[in-house]
Short mmCIF file of C-alpha atoms in Angstrom, two decimals:
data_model
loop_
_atom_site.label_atom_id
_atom_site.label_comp_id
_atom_site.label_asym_id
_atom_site.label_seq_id
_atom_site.Cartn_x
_atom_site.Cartn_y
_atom_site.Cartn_z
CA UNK G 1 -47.73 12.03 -23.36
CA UNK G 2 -48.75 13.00 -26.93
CA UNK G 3 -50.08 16.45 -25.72
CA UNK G 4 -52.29 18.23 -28.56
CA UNK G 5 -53.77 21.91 -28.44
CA UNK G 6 -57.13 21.65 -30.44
CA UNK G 7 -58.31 24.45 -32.09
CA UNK G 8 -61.84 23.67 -33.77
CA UNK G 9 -61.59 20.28 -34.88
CA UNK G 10 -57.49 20.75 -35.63
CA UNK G 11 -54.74 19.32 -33.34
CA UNK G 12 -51.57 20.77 -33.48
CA UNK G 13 -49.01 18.43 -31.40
CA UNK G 14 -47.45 20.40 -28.13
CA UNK G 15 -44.25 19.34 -29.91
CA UNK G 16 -44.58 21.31 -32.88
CA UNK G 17 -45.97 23.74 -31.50
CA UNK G 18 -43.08 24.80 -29.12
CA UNK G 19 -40.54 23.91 -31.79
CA UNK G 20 -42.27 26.64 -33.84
CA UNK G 21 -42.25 29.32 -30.73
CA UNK G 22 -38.43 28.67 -30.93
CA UNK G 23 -37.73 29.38 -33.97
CA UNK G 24 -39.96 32.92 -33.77
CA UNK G 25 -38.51 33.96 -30.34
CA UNK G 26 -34.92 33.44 -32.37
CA UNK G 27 -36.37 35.54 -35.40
CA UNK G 28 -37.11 38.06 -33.00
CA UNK G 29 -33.85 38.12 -31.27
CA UNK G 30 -31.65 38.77 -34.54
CA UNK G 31 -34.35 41.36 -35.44
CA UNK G 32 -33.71 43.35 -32.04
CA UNK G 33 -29.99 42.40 -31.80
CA UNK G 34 -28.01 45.17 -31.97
CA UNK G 35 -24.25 44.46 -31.00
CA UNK G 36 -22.93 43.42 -34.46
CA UNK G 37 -24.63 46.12 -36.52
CA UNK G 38 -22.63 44.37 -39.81
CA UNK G 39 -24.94 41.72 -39.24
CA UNK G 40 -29.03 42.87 -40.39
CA UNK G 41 -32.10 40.59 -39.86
CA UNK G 42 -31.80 40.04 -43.59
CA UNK G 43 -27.94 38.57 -43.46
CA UNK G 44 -28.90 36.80 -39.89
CA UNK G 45 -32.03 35.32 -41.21
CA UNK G 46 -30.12 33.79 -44.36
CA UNK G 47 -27.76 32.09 -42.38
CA UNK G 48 -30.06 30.90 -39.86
CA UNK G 49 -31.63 28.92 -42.59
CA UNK G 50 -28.64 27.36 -43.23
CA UNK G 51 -27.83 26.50 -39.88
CA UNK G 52 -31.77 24.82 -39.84
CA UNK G 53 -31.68 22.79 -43.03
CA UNK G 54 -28.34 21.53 -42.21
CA UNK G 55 -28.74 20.95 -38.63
CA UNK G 56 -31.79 19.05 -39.14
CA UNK G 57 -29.88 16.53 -41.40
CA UNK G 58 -27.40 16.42 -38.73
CA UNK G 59 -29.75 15.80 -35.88
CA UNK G 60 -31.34 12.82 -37.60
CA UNK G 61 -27.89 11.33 -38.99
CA UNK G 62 -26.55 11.58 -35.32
CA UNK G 63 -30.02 9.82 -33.97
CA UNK G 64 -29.42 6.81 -36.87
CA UNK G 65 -26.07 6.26 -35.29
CA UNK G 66 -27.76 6.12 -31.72
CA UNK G 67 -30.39 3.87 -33.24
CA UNK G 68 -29.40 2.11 -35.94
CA UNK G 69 -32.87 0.27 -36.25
CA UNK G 70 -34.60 3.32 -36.99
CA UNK G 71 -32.07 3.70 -40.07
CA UNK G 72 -32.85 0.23 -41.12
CA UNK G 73 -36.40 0.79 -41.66
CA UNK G 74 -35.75 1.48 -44.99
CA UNK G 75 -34.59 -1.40 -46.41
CA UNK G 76 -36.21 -4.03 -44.00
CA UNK G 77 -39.37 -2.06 -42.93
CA UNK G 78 -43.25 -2.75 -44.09
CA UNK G 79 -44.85 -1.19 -47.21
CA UNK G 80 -43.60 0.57 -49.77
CA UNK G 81 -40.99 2.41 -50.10
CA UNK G 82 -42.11 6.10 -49.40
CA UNK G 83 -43.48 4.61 -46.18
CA UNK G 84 -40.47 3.02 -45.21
CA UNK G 85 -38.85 6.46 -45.53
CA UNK G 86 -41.14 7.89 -44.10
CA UNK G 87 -41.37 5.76 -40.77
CA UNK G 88 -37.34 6.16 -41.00
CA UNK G 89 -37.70 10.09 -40.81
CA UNK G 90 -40.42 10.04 -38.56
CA UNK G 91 -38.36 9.33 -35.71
CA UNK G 92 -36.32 11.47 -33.60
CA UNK G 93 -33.34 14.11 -33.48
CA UNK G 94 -29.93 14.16 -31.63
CA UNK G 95 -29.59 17.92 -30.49
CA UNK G 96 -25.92 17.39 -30.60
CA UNK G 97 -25.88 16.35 -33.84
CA UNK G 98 -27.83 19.33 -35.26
CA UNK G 99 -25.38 21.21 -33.59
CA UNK G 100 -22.71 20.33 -35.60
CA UNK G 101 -24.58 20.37 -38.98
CA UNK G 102 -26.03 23.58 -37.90
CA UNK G 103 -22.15 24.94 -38.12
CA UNK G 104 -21.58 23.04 -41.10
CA UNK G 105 -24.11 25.38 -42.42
CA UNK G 106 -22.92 28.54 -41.50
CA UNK G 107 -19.35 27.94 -42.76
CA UNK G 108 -21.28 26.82 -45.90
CA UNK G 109 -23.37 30.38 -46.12
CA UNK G 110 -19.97 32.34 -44.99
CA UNK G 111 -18.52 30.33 -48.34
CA UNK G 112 -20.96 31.96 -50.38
CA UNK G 113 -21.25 35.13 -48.81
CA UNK G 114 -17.23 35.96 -48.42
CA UNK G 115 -17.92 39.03 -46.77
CA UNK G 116 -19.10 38.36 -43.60
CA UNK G 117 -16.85 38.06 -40.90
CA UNK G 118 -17.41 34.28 -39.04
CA UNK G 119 -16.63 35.81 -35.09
CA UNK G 120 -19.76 37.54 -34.66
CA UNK G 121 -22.04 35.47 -36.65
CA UNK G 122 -20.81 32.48 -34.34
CA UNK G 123 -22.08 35.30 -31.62
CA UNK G 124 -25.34 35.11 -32.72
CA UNK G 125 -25.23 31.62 -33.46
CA UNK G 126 -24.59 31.13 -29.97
CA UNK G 127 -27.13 32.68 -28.14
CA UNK G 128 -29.99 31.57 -31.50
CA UNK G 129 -29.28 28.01 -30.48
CA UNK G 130 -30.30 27.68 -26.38
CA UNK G 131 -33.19 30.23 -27.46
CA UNK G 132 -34.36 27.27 -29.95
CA UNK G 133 -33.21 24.45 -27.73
CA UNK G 134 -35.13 26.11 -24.59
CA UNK G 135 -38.59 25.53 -26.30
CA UNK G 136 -37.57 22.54 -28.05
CA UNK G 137 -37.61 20.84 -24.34
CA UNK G 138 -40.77 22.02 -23.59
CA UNK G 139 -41.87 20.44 -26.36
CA UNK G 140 -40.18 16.90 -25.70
CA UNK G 141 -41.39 17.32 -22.09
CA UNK G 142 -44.72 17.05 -23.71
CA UNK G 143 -44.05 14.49 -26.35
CA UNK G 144 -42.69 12.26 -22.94
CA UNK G 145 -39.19 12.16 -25.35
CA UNK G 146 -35.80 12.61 -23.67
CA UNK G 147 -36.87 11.20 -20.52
CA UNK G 148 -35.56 10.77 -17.44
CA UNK G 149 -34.04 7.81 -15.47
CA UNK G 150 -36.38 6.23 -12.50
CA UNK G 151 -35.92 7.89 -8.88
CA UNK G 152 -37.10 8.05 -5.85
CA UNK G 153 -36.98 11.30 -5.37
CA UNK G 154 -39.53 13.74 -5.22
CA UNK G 155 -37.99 15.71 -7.61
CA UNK G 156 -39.46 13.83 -9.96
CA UNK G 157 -42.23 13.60 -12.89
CA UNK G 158 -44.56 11.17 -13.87
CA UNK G 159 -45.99 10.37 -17.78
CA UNK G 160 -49.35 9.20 -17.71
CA UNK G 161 -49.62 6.33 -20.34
CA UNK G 162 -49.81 7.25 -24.50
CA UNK G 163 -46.76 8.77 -24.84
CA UNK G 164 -42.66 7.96 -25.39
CA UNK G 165 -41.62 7.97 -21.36
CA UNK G 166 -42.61 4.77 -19.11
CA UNK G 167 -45.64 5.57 -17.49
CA UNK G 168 -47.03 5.85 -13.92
CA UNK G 169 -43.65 5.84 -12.64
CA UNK G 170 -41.42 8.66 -10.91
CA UNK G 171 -38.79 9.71 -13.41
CA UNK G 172 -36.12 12.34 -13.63
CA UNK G 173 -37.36 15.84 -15.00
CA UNK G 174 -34.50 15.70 -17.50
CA UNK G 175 -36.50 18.16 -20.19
CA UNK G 176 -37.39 20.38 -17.55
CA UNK G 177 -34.15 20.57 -16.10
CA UNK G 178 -33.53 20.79 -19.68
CA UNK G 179 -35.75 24.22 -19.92
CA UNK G 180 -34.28 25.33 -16.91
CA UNK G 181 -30.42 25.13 -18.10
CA UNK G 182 -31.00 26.30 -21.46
CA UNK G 183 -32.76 29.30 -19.58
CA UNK G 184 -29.97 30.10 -17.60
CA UNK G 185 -27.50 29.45 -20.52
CA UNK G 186 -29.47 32.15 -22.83
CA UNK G 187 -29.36 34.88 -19.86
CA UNK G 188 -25.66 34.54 -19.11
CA UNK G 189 -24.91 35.07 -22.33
CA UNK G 190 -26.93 38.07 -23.19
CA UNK G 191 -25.36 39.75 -20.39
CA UNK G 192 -21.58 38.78 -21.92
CA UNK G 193 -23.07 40.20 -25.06
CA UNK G 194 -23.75 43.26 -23.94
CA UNK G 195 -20.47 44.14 -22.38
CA UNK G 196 -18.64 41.61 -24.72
CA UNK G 197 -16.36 43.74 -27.10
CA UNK G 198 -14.35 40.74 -28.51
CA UNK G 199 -16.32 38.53 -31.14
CA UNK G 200 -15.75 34.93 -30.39
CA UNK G 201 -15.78 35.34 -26.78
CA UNK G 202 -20.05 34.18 -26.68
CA UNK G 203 -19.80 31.37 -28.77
CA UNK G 204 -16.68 30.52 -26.96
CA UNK G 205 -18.50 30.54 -23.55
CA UNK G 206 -21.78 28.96 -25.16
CA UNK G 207 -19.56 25.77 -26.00
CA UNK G 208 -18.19 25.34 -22.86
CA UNK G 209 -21.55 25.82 -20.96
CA UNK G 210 -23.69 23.52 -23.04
CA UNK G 211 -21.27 20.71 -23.68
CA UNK G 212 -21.07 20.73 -19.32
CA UNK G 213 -24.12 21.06 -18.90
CA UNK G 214 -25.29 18.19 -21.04
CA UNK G 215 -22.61 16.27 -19.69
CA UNK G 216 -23.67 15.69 -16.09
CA UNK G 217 -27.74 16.00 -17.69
CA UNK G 218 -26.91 12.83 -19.30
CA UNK G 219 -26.47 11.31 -16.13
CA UNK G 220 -30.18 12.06 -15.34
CA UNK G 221 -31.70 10.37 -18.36
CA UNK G 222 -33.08 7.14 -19.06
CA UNK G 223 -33.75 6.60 -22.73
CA UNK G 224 -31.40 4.36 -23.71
CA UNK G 225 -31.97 4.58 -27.43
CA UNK G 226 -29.98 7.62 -27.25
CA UNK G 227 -26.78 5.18 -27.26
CA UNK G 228 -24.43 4.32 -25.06
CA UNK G 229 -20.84 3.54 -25.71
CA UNK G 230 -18.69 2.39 -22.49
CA UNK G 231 -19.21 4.55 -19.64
CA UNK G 232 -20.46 7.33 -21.73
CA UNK G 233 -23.39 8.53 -23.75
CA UNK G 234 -22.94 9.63 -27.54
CA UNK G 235 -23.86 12.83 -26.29
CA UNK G 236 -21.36 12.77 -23.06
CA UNK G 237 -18.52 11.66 -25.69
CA UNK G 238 -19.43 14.54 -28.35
CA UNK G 239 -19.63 16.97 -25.41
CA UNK G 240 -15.62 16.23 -24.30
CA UNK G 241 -14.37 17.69 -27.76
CA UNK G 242 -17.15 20.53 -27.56
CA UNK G 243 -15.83 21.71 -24.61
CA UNK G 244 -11.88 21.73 -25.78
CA UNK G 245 -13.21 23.49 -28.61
CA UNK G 246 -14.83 26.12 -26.94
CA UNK G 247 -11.99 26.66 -24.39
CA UNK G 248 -9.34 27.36 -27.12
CA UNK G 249 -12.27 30.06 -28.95
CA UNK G 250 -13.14 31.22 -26.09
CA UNK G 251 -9.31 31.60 -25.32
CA UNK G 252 -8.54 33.06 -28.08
CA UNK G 253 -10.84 35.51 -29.12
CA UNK G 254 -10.24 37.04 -25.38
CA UNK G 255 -6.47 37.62 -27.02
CA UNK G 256 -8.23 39.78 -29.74
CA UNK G 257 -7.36 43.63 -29.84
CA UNK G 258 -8.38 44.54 -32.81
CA UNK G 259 -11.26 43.76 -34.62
CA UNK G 260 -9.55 43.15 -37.96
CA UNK G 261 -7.87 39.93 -36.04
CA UNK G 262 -11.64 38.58 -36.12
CA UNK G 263 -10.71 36.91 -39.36
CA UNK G 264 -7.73 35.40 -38.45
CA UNK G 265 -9.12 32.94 -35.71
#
C-alpha cells in the first residue's frame, strides 16, 4: 500500500512524508527541552545530525546483512552502474541498526566537541529516537513494510494489493502496534525526565524498554527478509545485548551523586 498525498499534480509518498514529521516533532522537542540547560537547540541540533547521517548508514548496512541480495545488486544487478547503486540503496532500513550508528555518531560529535558531557546528551538521544521511530511506523504502515505475520484474529489488518505486505489477507498490525509502543515509550520517559535528576538514568530506561519491546514485537511479524538466525530474529538477537546494556547505564547512573561523576560512566 504505496499511499501518496497529492498536492496539485505532486505526490509525496505517505512514507516520506511521516519520516519528515519525525524528524520536525524531534526539532521541536530539543528546542522546548529544558532539563539539561548545557545543552541549546544549536549544540542538540549538531549532534542530531550526526546521529542521522550515521544512523542512516547503519540502518542500511544492518538491512544488507538481513538481505544480502539487496547488497548484491551492485555487482550482479541490471544497467549501469549508478542504477545498480541505486536499486541497492533504494531498499530498506533496519531500525536497529540505525540505532547503533546513530550512537556511533554522537560519540563521534562528543570527539570533536570535548566539552559536552555524554550523560545528558544520551538523555536527549533517548527520548529524540521513539519521537522519530513513532512516525517512522506510521509511515511503514502505509508503505505495507514491516508487516505482520497472518492471524486469525480480529485484531488484525489487511493491505489491499500494490504495496510491500501480502494482500487481501488478515495480518498482524505490527506497525501499528509499532505506533502504539513507541507512543507509550516517548510518554514514560518524559515523565522520568522531568523528575529525573541523574543523567543516564533516560537513556538507561529507553534501552531496556525498546530492546523488550521489540523483542516480543518480533514475534508478531512476518517479513522474513528481515533475517532470521535460529530461533531468533536479527533484531531479537541485537535486542539481548541492548537490554544488558541499558541495565548496567541505567544501573549506574542511578549510583550518581554528583553531577561531576557524569563523566566518569
Amino acid at each position: 500500500m504505496h499511499m501518496f498525498f497529492e498536492i496539485g499534480k505532486i505526490k509525496i509518498p505517505g512514507y516520506g512524508l511521516f519520516i519528515a514529521i519525525g524528524l520536525l516533532a524531534v526539532m521541536l522537542y530539543l528546542r522546548l527541552q529544558k532539563y539539561y540547560k548545557e545543552l541549546d537547540f544549536d549544540t542538540s541540533l549538531s549532534a542530531m545530525l550526526y546521529a542521522l547521517i550515521i544512523g542512516a548508514i547503519g540502518a542500511k548496512i544492518l538491512y544488507w546483512i538481513t538481505d544480502p541480495d539487496s547488497f548484491m545488486l551492485i555487482f550482479n544487478g541490471d544497467g549501469p552502474l549508478l542504477k545498480r547503486l541505486q536499486d541497492s540503496l533504494s531498499g530498506g532500513l533496519v531500525f536497529l541498526g540505525g540505532l547503533i550508528g546513530a550512537a556511533i555518531g554522537i560519540f563521534i560529535f562528543l570527539s570533536k566537541n570535548k566539552s559536552i558531557k555524554l550523560l545528558p546528551l544520551l538523555d536527549i538521544f533517548a527520548v529524540g529516537m521513539p519521537i522519530l521511530q513513532m512516525f517512522g511506523r506510521v509511515g511503514c504502515f502505509m508503505a505495507g513494510c514491516c508487516y505482520g505475520a497472518c492471524t486469525d484474529s480480529k485484531f488484525s489488518v489487511v493491505f489491499p494489493e500494490g504495496g510491500l505486505a501480502p494482500a487481501h489477507v488478515h495480518l498482524y498490525p505490527t506497525q501499528l502496534m509499532g505506533v502504539v509502543g513507541n507512543a507509550i515509550i516517548v510518554t514514560i520517559l518524559l515523565l522520568v525526565q522531568r523528575k529525573n535528576k541523574k543523567p543516564g538514568k533516560v537513556f538507561g530506561l529507553y534501552l531496556i524498554m525498546y530492546s523488550i519491546g521489540r523483542f516480543i514485537l518480533e514475534f508478531f511479524r512476518g517479513d522474513e527478509i528481515r533475517g532470521i538466525y535460529g530461533p531468533l530474529s536479527t533484531s531479537q538477537w541485537i535486542s539481548i545485548p541492548l537490554l544488558v546494556v541499558g541495565i548496567i547505564v541505567f544501573i549506574k547512573a542511578s549510583k550518581i551523586e554528583y553531577e561531576e561523576d557524569i563523566v566518569n560512566i
